Coordinates of N, CA, C and O in Angstrom, one line a residue:
M209 N -5.0 12.1 13.7 CA -5.7 10.6 13.6 C -4.8 9.6 13.7 O -3.9 9.5 12.7
T210 N -5.2 8.4 14.6 CA -4.1 7.3 14.0 C -4.8 6.6 14.7 O -5.9 5.8 15.2
L211 N -4.9 5.3 12.7 CA -5.8 4.5 12.6 C -5.4 2.8 13.6 O -4.4 3.2 14.1
K212 N -6.3 2.2 13.4 CA -6.1 0.6 15.0 C -6.7 -0.1 14.0 O -7.7 0.1 13.1
I213 N -6.6 -1.3 14.0 CA -6.5 -3.0 13.8 C -8.2 -2.7 13.9 O -8.4 -2.7 15.4
G214 N -9.2 -3.0 13.0 CA -10.6 -2.8 13.6 C -10.9 -1.7 13.0 O -12.6 -1.6 12.8
D215 N -10.7 -0.5 12.8 CA -11.4 0.8 12.2 C -11.3 0.2 11.1 O -10.9 -0.1 9.8
K216 N -12.7 1.1 10.4 CA -12.6 1.3 9.1 C -11.6 2.0 8.2 O -11.4 3.4 8.7
A217 N -11.2 1.6 7.0 CA -9.9 2.3 6.3 C -10.9 3.5 6.0 O -12.2 3.4 5.3
P218 N -10.4 5.0 5.9 CA -11.0 5.8 5.2 C -10.4 5.6 3.6 O -10.0 5.6 2.8
D219 N -11.7 6.0 3.3 CA -11.9 5.8 2.3 C -11.4 7.1 0.9 O -11.1 8.5 1.7
F220 N -10.7 6.9 -0.3 CA -10.2 7.6 -0.9 C -10.3 7.9 -2.6 O -10.4 6.8 -2.5
T221 N -9.9 8.8 -3.0 CA -10.2 8.7 -4.6 C -9.0 9.6 -5.1 O -8.8 11.0 -4.8
L222 N -7.6 8.8 -5.8 CA -6.6 9.1 -6.1 C -6.0 9.1 -7.9 O -6.6 7.8 -7.6
P223 N -5.4 9.8 -8.3 CA -4.8 9.2 -9.6 C -3.8 8.4 -9.4 O -2.5 8.4 -8.8
K224 N -4.0 6.9 -10.4 CA -2.9 6.6 -10.8 C -1.9 6.5 -11.6 O -2.0 7.8 -11.8
Q225 N -0.6 6.2 -11.9 CA 0.2 6.2 -12.7 C -0.1 6.8 -14.1 O 0.9 7.4 -14.3
D226 N -1.4 6.3 -14.6 CA -1.6 6.9 -15.7 C -2.4 7.9 -15.6 O -3.0 8.4 -16.5
G227 N -2.7 8.4 -14.3 CA -3.5 9.0 -14.5 C -5.2 8.8 -13.8 O -6.2 9.6 -13.3
T228 N -5.3 7.8 -14.1 CA -6.9 7.6 -13.9 C -7.2 7.3 -12.4 O -6.4 6.7 -11.8
P229 N -8.6 7.8 -12.2 CA -8.6 7.7 -10.5 C -8.7 6.5 -10.0 O -9.8 5.3 -10.9
V230 N -8.2 6.5 -8.6 CA -8.7 4.9 -8.1 C -9.1 5.3 -6.8 O -9.0 6.3 -6.2
R231 N -9.9 4.4 -6.2 CA -11.1 4.6 -5.6 C -10.5 3.4 -4.5 O -11.1 2.1 -4.9
L232 N -10.7 3.6 -3.3 CA -10.2 2.3 -2.9 C -11.6 1.6 -2.2 O -11.1 0.8 -2.5
Q233 N -13.2 2.1 -1.9 CA -14.4 1.4 -2.1 C -14.3 0.3 -3.1 O -15.2 -0.8 -3.4
D234 N -14.0 0.6 -4.6 CA -14.1 0.2 -5.4 C -13.4 -1.0 -5.3 O -13.9 -2.0 -6.6
L235 N -12.4 -0.8 -4.9 CA -11.5 -2.1 -4.9 C -11.4 -2.8 -4.4 O -11.5 -4.0 -4.4
L236 N -12.0 -2.4 -2.9 CA -12.5 -3.3 -1.7 C -13.9 -4.2 -2.4 O -14.0 -5.3 -2.0
Q237 N -14.5 -3.9 -3.3 CA -15.8 -4.6 -3.9 C -15.3 -5.9 -4.4 O -15.6 -6.5 -4.5
K238 N -13.5 -5.5 -4.9 CA -13.4 -7.2 -5.5 C -12.7 -7.7 -4.8 O -12.4 -8.8 -5.0
T239 N -11.6 -7.7 -4.0 CA -10.4 -8.1 -3.0 C -10.2 -7.1 -2.1 O -10.8 -6.1 -1.7
A240 N -9.5 -7.9 -1.1 CA -8.7 -7.2 0.0 C -7.7 -6.3 -0.6 O -7.7 -6.1 -2.0
V241 N -7.2 -5.5 0.0 CA -6.5 -4.4 -0.8 C -5.1 -4.4 0.5 O -5.3 -4.1 1.5
V242 N -3.9 -4.5 0.4 CA -2.5 -4.2 1.0 C -2.1 -3.1 0.3 O -2.1 -2.5 -0.9
L243 N -2.4 -1.9 1.7 CA -2.4 -0.1 1.0 C -0.8 0.2 1.6 O -0.8 0.0 2.8
Y244 N 0.0 0.3 1.1 CA 1.4 1.0 1.5 C 1.7 2.2 1.5 O 1.9 2.4 -0.1
F245 N 1.9 2.5 2.5 CA 2.5 3.9 2.1 C 4.1 4.2 2.3 O 4.9 3.6 2.8
Y246 N 4.6 5.0 1.1 CA 6.4 4.6 1.5 C 6.5 6.0 0.9 O 6.1 7.0 0.2
P247 N 7.9 6.6 1.3 CA 8.5 7.7 1.5 C 8.9 9.0 0.2 O 8.3 9.7 -0.4
K248 N 9.4 8.0 -1.0 CA 9.5 8.5 -2.2 C 10.0 7.9 -3.2 O 10.7 7.1 -2.8
D249 N 9.6 7.8 -4.3 CA 9.8 7.1 -5.7 C 11.8 7.1 -6.0 O 12.1 8.2 -5.6
D250 N 11.9 5.7 -6.4 CA 13.4 5.8 -6.5 C 14.5 6.1 -5.5 O 15.8 6.0 -6.0
T251 N 14.0 6.3 -3.8 CA 15.1 6.0 -3.4 C 15.5 4.5 -2.9 O 14.8 3.4 -3.0
P252 N 16.8 4.0 -2.3 CA 17.2 3.2 -1.8 C 15.7 2.0 -1.6 O 15.3 0.9 -1.7
G253 N 15.7 2.6 -0.3 CA 14.8 1.6 0.8 C 13.2 1.3 -0.3 O 12.3 0.6 -0.4
C254 N 12.7 2.5 -0.9 CA 11.4 2.6 -1.7 C 11.8 1.3 -2.7 O 10.5 0.4 -3.2
T255 N 13.1 1.5 -3.6 CA 12.7 0.7 -4.7 C 13.1 -0.7 -4.4 O 12.4 -1.9 -4.6
A256 N 13.7 -1.4 -3.1 CA 13.5 -2.3 -2.4 C 12.3 -2.7 -2.1 O 11.6 -4.0 -2.5
Q257 N 11.9 -2.1 -1.6 CA 10.2 -2.5 -1.3 C 9.4 -2.6 -2.0 O 8.4 -3.5 -2.2
A258 N 9.1 -1.9 -3.3 CA 8.6 -1.8 -4.4 C 8.9 -3.3 -4.8 O 7.6 -4.2 -5.6
C259 N 9.8 -3.7 -5.3 CA 10.1 -4.7 -6.0 C 10.2 -6.0 -5.5 O 9.7 -7.0 -5.8
S260 N 10.2 -5.9 -3.9 CA 9.5 -7.2 -3.0 C 8.3 -7.3 -3.2 O 8.1 -8.2 -3.4
F261 N 7.7 -6.3 -3.3 CA 6.2 -6.1 -3.3 C 5.7 -7.3 -5.1 O 5.1 -7.9 -5.0
R262 N 6.4 -6.7 -5.9 CA 6.4 -6.9 -7.7 C 6.6 -8.2 -7.3 O 6.0 -9.1 -8.3
D263 N 8.3 -8.7 -6.5 CA 8.3 -10.2 -6.8 C 7.0 -11.1 -6.4 O 7.0 -12.1 -6.3
S264 N 6.8 -10.6 -5.6 CA 5.4 -11.3 -4.2 C 4.2 -10.9 -5.1 O 3.5 -11.8 -4.2
Y265 N 4.2 -10.5 -6.2 CA 2.6 -10.2 -6.6 C 2.1 -11.2 -6.9 O 0.3 -10.7 -6.6
E266 N 2.1 -12.1 -7.5 CA 0.9 -13.2 -7.9 C 0.8 -14.0 -6.1 O -0.5 -14.6 -7.0
A267 N 1.2 -13.9 -5.8 CA 1.1 -14.8 -4.4 C -0.1 -13.4 -3.4 O -0.8 -14.6 -3.2
F268 N 0.1 -12.5 -3.9 CA -0.8 -11.4 -3.1 C -2.4 -11.8 -3.9 O -3.3 -12.1 -3.5
K269 N -2.2 -11.7 -5.3 CA -3.4 -12.1 -6.2 C -3.7 -13.6 -6.2 O -5.3 -13.5 -5.7
E270 N -3.0 -14.9 -5.5 CA -3.9 -15.5 -5.2 C -4.3 -15.5 -4.1 O -5.0 -16.7 -4.1
A271 N -3.9 -14.6 -3.1 CA -4.5 -14.9 -1.7 C -5.8 -14.2 -1.4 O -6.2 -13.9 -0.7
G272 N -6.0 -13.6 -2.8 CA -7.1 -12.9 -3.1 C -7.5 -10.7 -2.9 O -8.2 -10.5 -1.7
A273 N -5.9 -10.3 -3.1 CA -5.4 -9.1 -2.5 C -5.1 -8.4 -3.5 O -4.0 -8.9 -4.4
E274 N -4.6 -6.9 -3.8 CA -4.6 -6.0 -4.4 C -3.4 -5.1 -3.9 O -3.7 -4.7 -2.2
V275 N -2.4 -4.3 -4.3 CA -1.4 -4.3 -3.8 C -1.6 -2.9 -4.6 O -1.4 -2.6 -5.7
V276 N -1.0 -1.5 -3.6 CA -1.8 -0.6 -3.9 C 0.1 0.4 -3.5 O -0.9 0.6 -2.2
G277 N 0.5 1.0 -3.8 CA 1.3 2.1 -3.3 C 1.1 3.3 -3.4 O 0.2 4.0 -4.7
I278 N 1.1 3.5 -2.5 CA 0.7 5.5 -2.8 C 1.8 5.9 -1.3 O 2.4 6.1 -0.7
S279 N 2.5 7.0 -2.1 CA 3.4 9.0 -2.1 C 3.4 9.8 -2.5 O 1.9 9.7 -3.5
S280 N 3.6 10.4 -2.5 CA 3.3 11.8 -2.4 C 3.8 12.6 -4.3 O 3.5 13.9 -4.3
Q281 N 4.5 11.7 -4.6 CA 4.8 12.0 -6.0 C 3.8 11.7 -6.6 O 2.7 11.7 -6.9
S282 N 4.4 12.9 -8.3 CA 3.3 13.3 -9.2 C 3.1 11.5 -9.7 O 3.6 10.7 -9.6
T283 N 2.1 11.6 -10.4 CA 1.6 10.7 -11.5 C 2.7 10.3 -12.6 O 3.2 9.5 -12.9
A284 N 3.6 11.6 -12.7 CA 4.7 11.2 -13.9 C 5.7 10.2 -13.1 O 6.4 9.8 -13.8
S285 N 6.3 11.2 -11.8 CA 6.9 10.4 -11.3 C 6.9 8.8 -11.2 O 7.7 7.9 -11.5
H286 N 5.5 8.5 -10.7 CA 4.9 7.1 -10.4 C 5.4 6.0 -11.7 O 5.7 5.4 -11.9
E287 N 4.6 6.8 -12.7 CA 4.7 5.9 -13.9 C 6.6 5.7 -14.4 O 6.4 4.7 -14.7
S288 N 6.8 6.5 -14.3 CA 8.7 6.7 -15.0 C 8.9 5.1 -13.2 O 9.9 4.4 -14.0
F289 N 8.9 5.4 -12.6 CA 8.8 4.3 -11.5 C 8.8 3.0 -11.8 O 9.6 2.0 -11.9
S290 N 7.3 3.0 -12.0 CA 6.4 1.6 -12.5 C 7.4 1.1 -13.9 O 7.5 0.1 -13.5
S291 N 7.4 2.0 -14.7 CA 7.9 1.4 -15.7 C 9.0 1.3 -15.3 O 9.8 -0.7 -15.8
R292 N 10.7 1.4 -15.1 CA 11.6 0.9 -14.6 C 11.8 0.2 -13.8 O 12.7 -0.7 -14.3
H293 N 10.6 -0.2 -12.9 CA 11.1 -2.0 -11.9 C 9.8 -2.9 -12.3 O 9.2 -3.7 -12.0
R294 N 9.3 -2.8 -13.7 CA 8.1 -3.3 -14.0 C 6.9 -3.4 -13.2 O 7.2 -4.8 -12.4
L295 N 6.8 -2.9 -12.3 CA 5.7 -3.2 -11.4 C 4.5 -3.6 -11.9 O 3.7 -2.0 -12.5
P296 N 4.0 -4.3 -11.6 CA 2.5 -4.8 -11.6 C 1.1 -3.7 -11.0 O 0.4 -4.6 -11.4
F297 N 1.5 -3.6 -10.0 CA 0.3 -3.0 -9.3 C 0.6 -1.7 -9.4 O 1.3 -1.0 -10.2
T298 N -0.9 -1.2 -9.0 CA -1.1 0.8 -9.1 C -0.7 1.5 -7.9 O -0.2 0.8 -6.8
L299 N 0.8 2.4 -7.9 CA 0.8 3.1 -7.9 C 0.0 4.9 -7.9 O -0.6 4.9 -8.8
V300 N -0.5 5.2 -6.5 CA -1.2 6.4 -6.3 C -0.9 8.1 -5.7 O 0.3 7.8 -5.0
S301 N -0.6 8.8 -6.6 CA -0.1 9.6 -6.1 C -1.4 10.8 -5.3 O -2.4 11.2 -5.2
D302 N -0.6 10.8 -3.9 CA -0.9 11.7 -2.6 C -0.4 13.3 -2.5 O 0.1 13.5 -1.5
E303 N -0.5 13.9 -4.1 CA 0.3 14.9 -3.6 C -0.4 16.2 -2.7 O -1.5 15.9 -2.6
G304 N 0.2 16.5 -2.1 CA -0.4 17.6 -0.4 C -0.7 16.6 0.5 O -0.7 16.7 2.2
A305 N -0.4 15.2 1.0 CA -0.2 14.1 1.8 C -1.6 13.7 2.7 O -1.4 13.9 3.7
K306 N -2.7 14.5 1.7 CA -4.1 14.6 2.3 C -4.7 13.0 2.8 O -4.8 13.3 4.2
V307 N -4.3 11.8 1.9 CA -4.3 10.8 2.7 C -3.7 10.1 3.3 O -3.8 10.0 4.5
R308 N -2.5 10.1 3.4 CA -1.2 10.1 4.7 C -1.8 10.3 5.7 O -1.7 10.1 7.4
K309 N -2.0 11.8 5.9 CA -2.7 12.8 7.0 C -3.7 11.7 7.7 O -3.9 11.1 9.1
E310 N -4.6 11.2 6.6 CA -5.9 10.7 6.8 C -5.5 9.3 8.2 O -6.2 9.3 8.8
Y311 N -4.5 9.0 7.6 CA -4.3 7.1 7.8 C -3.3 7.8 9.3 O -3.1 6.6 9.9
G312 N -2.8 9.1 9.3 CA -2.1 8.8 11.0 C -0.6 8.5 10.1 O 0.1 8.6 11.6
V313 N -0.4 8.4 8.6 CA 1.3 8.0 8.9 C 2.2 8.8 9.3 O 2.0 9.8 9.1
P314 N 3.2 8.5 10.3 CA 4.0 9.3 11.3 C 5.2 9.6 10.3 O 5.7 9.0 9.3
S315 N 5.7 10.8 10.5 CA 7.3 11.0 9.8 C 8.0 10.4 10.7 O 8.2 10.4 11.7
T316 N 9.3 10.2 10.0 CA 10.6 9.7 10.8 C 11.2 11.0 10.7 O 11.8 11.3 10.4
L317 N 11.4 11.4 12.2 CA 12.5 12.4 12.9 C 12.3 13.8 12.1 O 12.1 14.7 12.3
G318 N 10.8 13.4 12.2 CA 9.9 14.9 11.8 C 10.3 15.4 10.2 O 9.4 16.4 9.9
L319 N 11.0 14.4 9.4 CA 11.2 15.0 7.8 C 11.0 14.2 7.1 O 9.7 14.6 6.2
L320 N 10.9 13.0 7.5 CA 10.9 11.8 6.1 C 9.8 11.3 6.3 O 9.1 10.8 7.6
P321 N 8.8 11.0 5.4 CA 7.3 10.7 5.5 C 7.6 9.0 5.6 O 8.6 8.7 5.0
G322 N 6.9 8.6 6.5 CA 7.0 7.0 7.1 C 5.9 6.5 5.6 O 6.2 6.8 5.3
R323 N 6.8 5.2 6.5 CA 6.7 3.7 5.4 C 5.9 3.2 6.5 O 6.6 2.4 7.1
V324 N 4.4 2.8 6.5 CA 3.3 2.2 7.2 C 2.7 1.0 5.8 O 1.6 1.8 4.7
T325 N 2.3 0.2 6.4 CA 1.8 -0.9 5.4 C 0.2 -1.2 6.5 O 0.0 -1.4 7.5
Y326 N -1.0 -1.1 5.3 CA -2.2 -1.6 6.1 C -2.8 -2.6 5.2 O -3.0 -2.7 3.7
V327 N -3.7 -3.5 5.9 CA -4.4 -4.8 5.2 C -5.3 -4.8 5.6 O -6.0 -4.8 6.4
I328 N -6.4 -4.2 4.6 CA -7.8 -3.8 4.4 C -8.4 -5.0 3.8 O -8.4 -5.3 2.9
D329 N -9.7 -5.5 4.9 CA -10.3 -6.7 4.4 C -11.3 -6.3 3.0 O -11.7 -5.1 3.2
R330 N -12.3 -6.7 2.7 CA -13.2 -6.0 1.7 C -14.2 -5.9 2.2 O -15.1 -5.1 1.5
E331 N -14.6 -5.6 3.5 CA -15.7 -4.9 4.1 C -15.1 -3.4 4.7 O -15.7 -2.6 4.8
G332 N -13.7 -3.4 4.5 CA -12.8 -1.7 4.8 C -12.5 -2.0 6.0 O -11.8 -0.9 6.4
T333 N -12.5 -3.2 6.6 CA -11.9 -2.9 8.3 C -10.1 -3.3 8.0 O -10.1 -3.9 7.4
I334 N -9.3 -2.4 8.8 CA -8.1 -2.2 8.7 C -7.5 -3.5 9.7 O -8.0 -3.7 10.9
R335 N -7.4 -4.7 9.0 CA -7.1 -6.2 9.7 C -5.1 -6.1 10.2 O -4.8 -6.9 10.6
H336 N -4.6 -5.2 9.6 CA -3.5 -5.5 10.2 C -2.4 -4.3 10.2 O -2.4 -3.4 8.7
I337 N -1.6 -3.6 10.5 CA -0.9 -2.4 10.2 C 0.5 -2.4 10.4 O 0.9 -3.1 11.6
F338 N 1.5 -2.5 10.2 CA 3.2 -2.3 10.1 C 3.5 -1.2 9.7 O 3.7 -0.6 8.7
N339 N 4.2 -0.8 10.6 CA 5.0 0.3 10.6 C 6.8 0.3 10.7 O 7.2 0.1 11.9
S340 N 7.8 0.5 9.8 CA 8.9 0.3 10.0 C 9.5 0.8 9.1 O 9.2 0.5 7.7
Q341 N 10.1 1.8 9.3 CA 11.1 2.6 8.0 C 11.7 2.0 7.4 O 12.0 2.0 6.2
F342 N 13.0 1.4 8.4 CA 14.1 0.8 7.6 C 14.3 -0.3 7.5 O 15.1 -1.0 6.7
N343 N 12.8 -1.3 7.6 CA 12.9 -3.0 7.3 C 12.1 -3.3 6.3 O 10.8 -3.4 6.0
A344 N 12.2 -2.1 5.0 CA 11.3 -2.7 3.7 C 10.3 -3.3 3.5 O 9.6 -3.7 3.5
K345 N 11.5 -4.3 3.5 CA 11.0 -5.8 2.9 C 10.0 -6.8 3.8 O 9.3 -7.3 3.2
R346 N 10.1 -6.3 5.3 CA 9.1 -6.8 6.3 C 8.3 -6.5 5.9 O 7.1 -7.4 6.2
H347 N 8.0 -5.4 5.3 CA 6.4 -5.1 5.0 C 5.5 -5.8 4.0 O 4.3 -6.6 4.3
V348 N 6.0 -6.6 3.0 CA 5.8 -7.1 2.1 C 5.4 -8.7 2.3 O 4.4 -9.3 2.4
T349 N 6.4 -9.6 4.0 CA 6.3 -10.5 4.3 C 5.2 -10.7 5.4 O 4.1 -11.5 5.4
E350 N 4.8 -9.2 5.8 CA 3.6 -9.3 7.0 C 2.4 -9.3 6.2 O 1.4 -9.9 6.7
A351 N 2.6 -8.5 5.4 CA 1.3 -8.5 4.6 C 1.1 -9.7 4.3 O -0.6 -9.8 4.4
L352 N 1.9 -10.2 3.4 CA 1.5 -11.6 3.0 C 0.6 -12.9 3.9 O -0.3 -13.8 3.2
G353 N 1.4 -12.4 4.7 CA 1.4 -13.4 5.6 C -0.3 -13.1 6.1 O -1.4 -14.0 6.7
V354 N -0.9 -12.0 6.5 CA -1.9 -12.0 6.6 C -2.8 -12.2 5.8 O -4.0 -12.1 6.1
I355 N -2.8 -11.4 4.4 CA -3.7 -11.7 3.6 C -3.7 -13.3 3.1 O -5.0 -13.8 3.1
Q356 N -3.0 -14.3 3.9 CA -3.0 -15.7 3.7 C -3.8 -16.2 5.1 O -4.8 -17.2 4.3
Q357 N -3.3 -15.8 6.1 CA -4.6 -16.3 7.0 C -6.0 -15.7 7.0 O -6.9 -16.3 7.3
L358 N -6.7 -14.8 6.1 CA -7.1 -14.3 6.0 C -8.3 -14.8 5.3 O -9.3 -15.2 5.2
Q359 N -7.7 -16.0 4.2 CA -8.3 -16.6 3.3 C -8.4 -18.3 3.7 O -9.1 -19.1 3.4
Q360 N -7.8 -18.5 5.1 CA -8.3 -19.2 5.7 C -9.5 -19.9 5.7 O -10.0 -18.4 6.4
P361 N -10.2 -21.0 5.7 CA -11.7 -20.9 6.3 C -11.8 -21.3 7.8 O -11.0 -21.2 8.6
R362 N -12.9 -20.1 8.1 CA -12.9 -20.2 9.9 C -13.8 -21.3 10.5 O -14.9 -21.5 9.3
S363 N -13.2 -21.9 11.3 CA -14.1 -22.9 12.1 C -15.2 -22.9 12.7 O -15.0 -21.6 13.2

């Protein structure tokens, strides 16, 4: 299944880095969500991406969005990664890649889990999708631009 802009984001409940469950629908009751799928903790591209989200986190919060990173590593791996890089946002563990499959996140060269970011509005509608394995930091600028646009008053 491949999701498109305008589709409803599939709901999920997954453990965050401290082991407590996170449900997408619960987050959406409070804020828009930037959900980014990334390949693996502590790899160069994933670290750059996570730190870029960290450095822009206050701008996301001010624009009315929460950032959630998702990959297949364990909660212990996420806890270590988050602590090492002082990440202020949630990382959830999708062991078995069930949610990755529900969202239709492609693999690169059939081997490496893909890097895709979804901007989801408070109604649960996907408003933007950005897919780039090798331009990790652009995921942040793309997502922030869309979130800021969503906050603009409609005429």
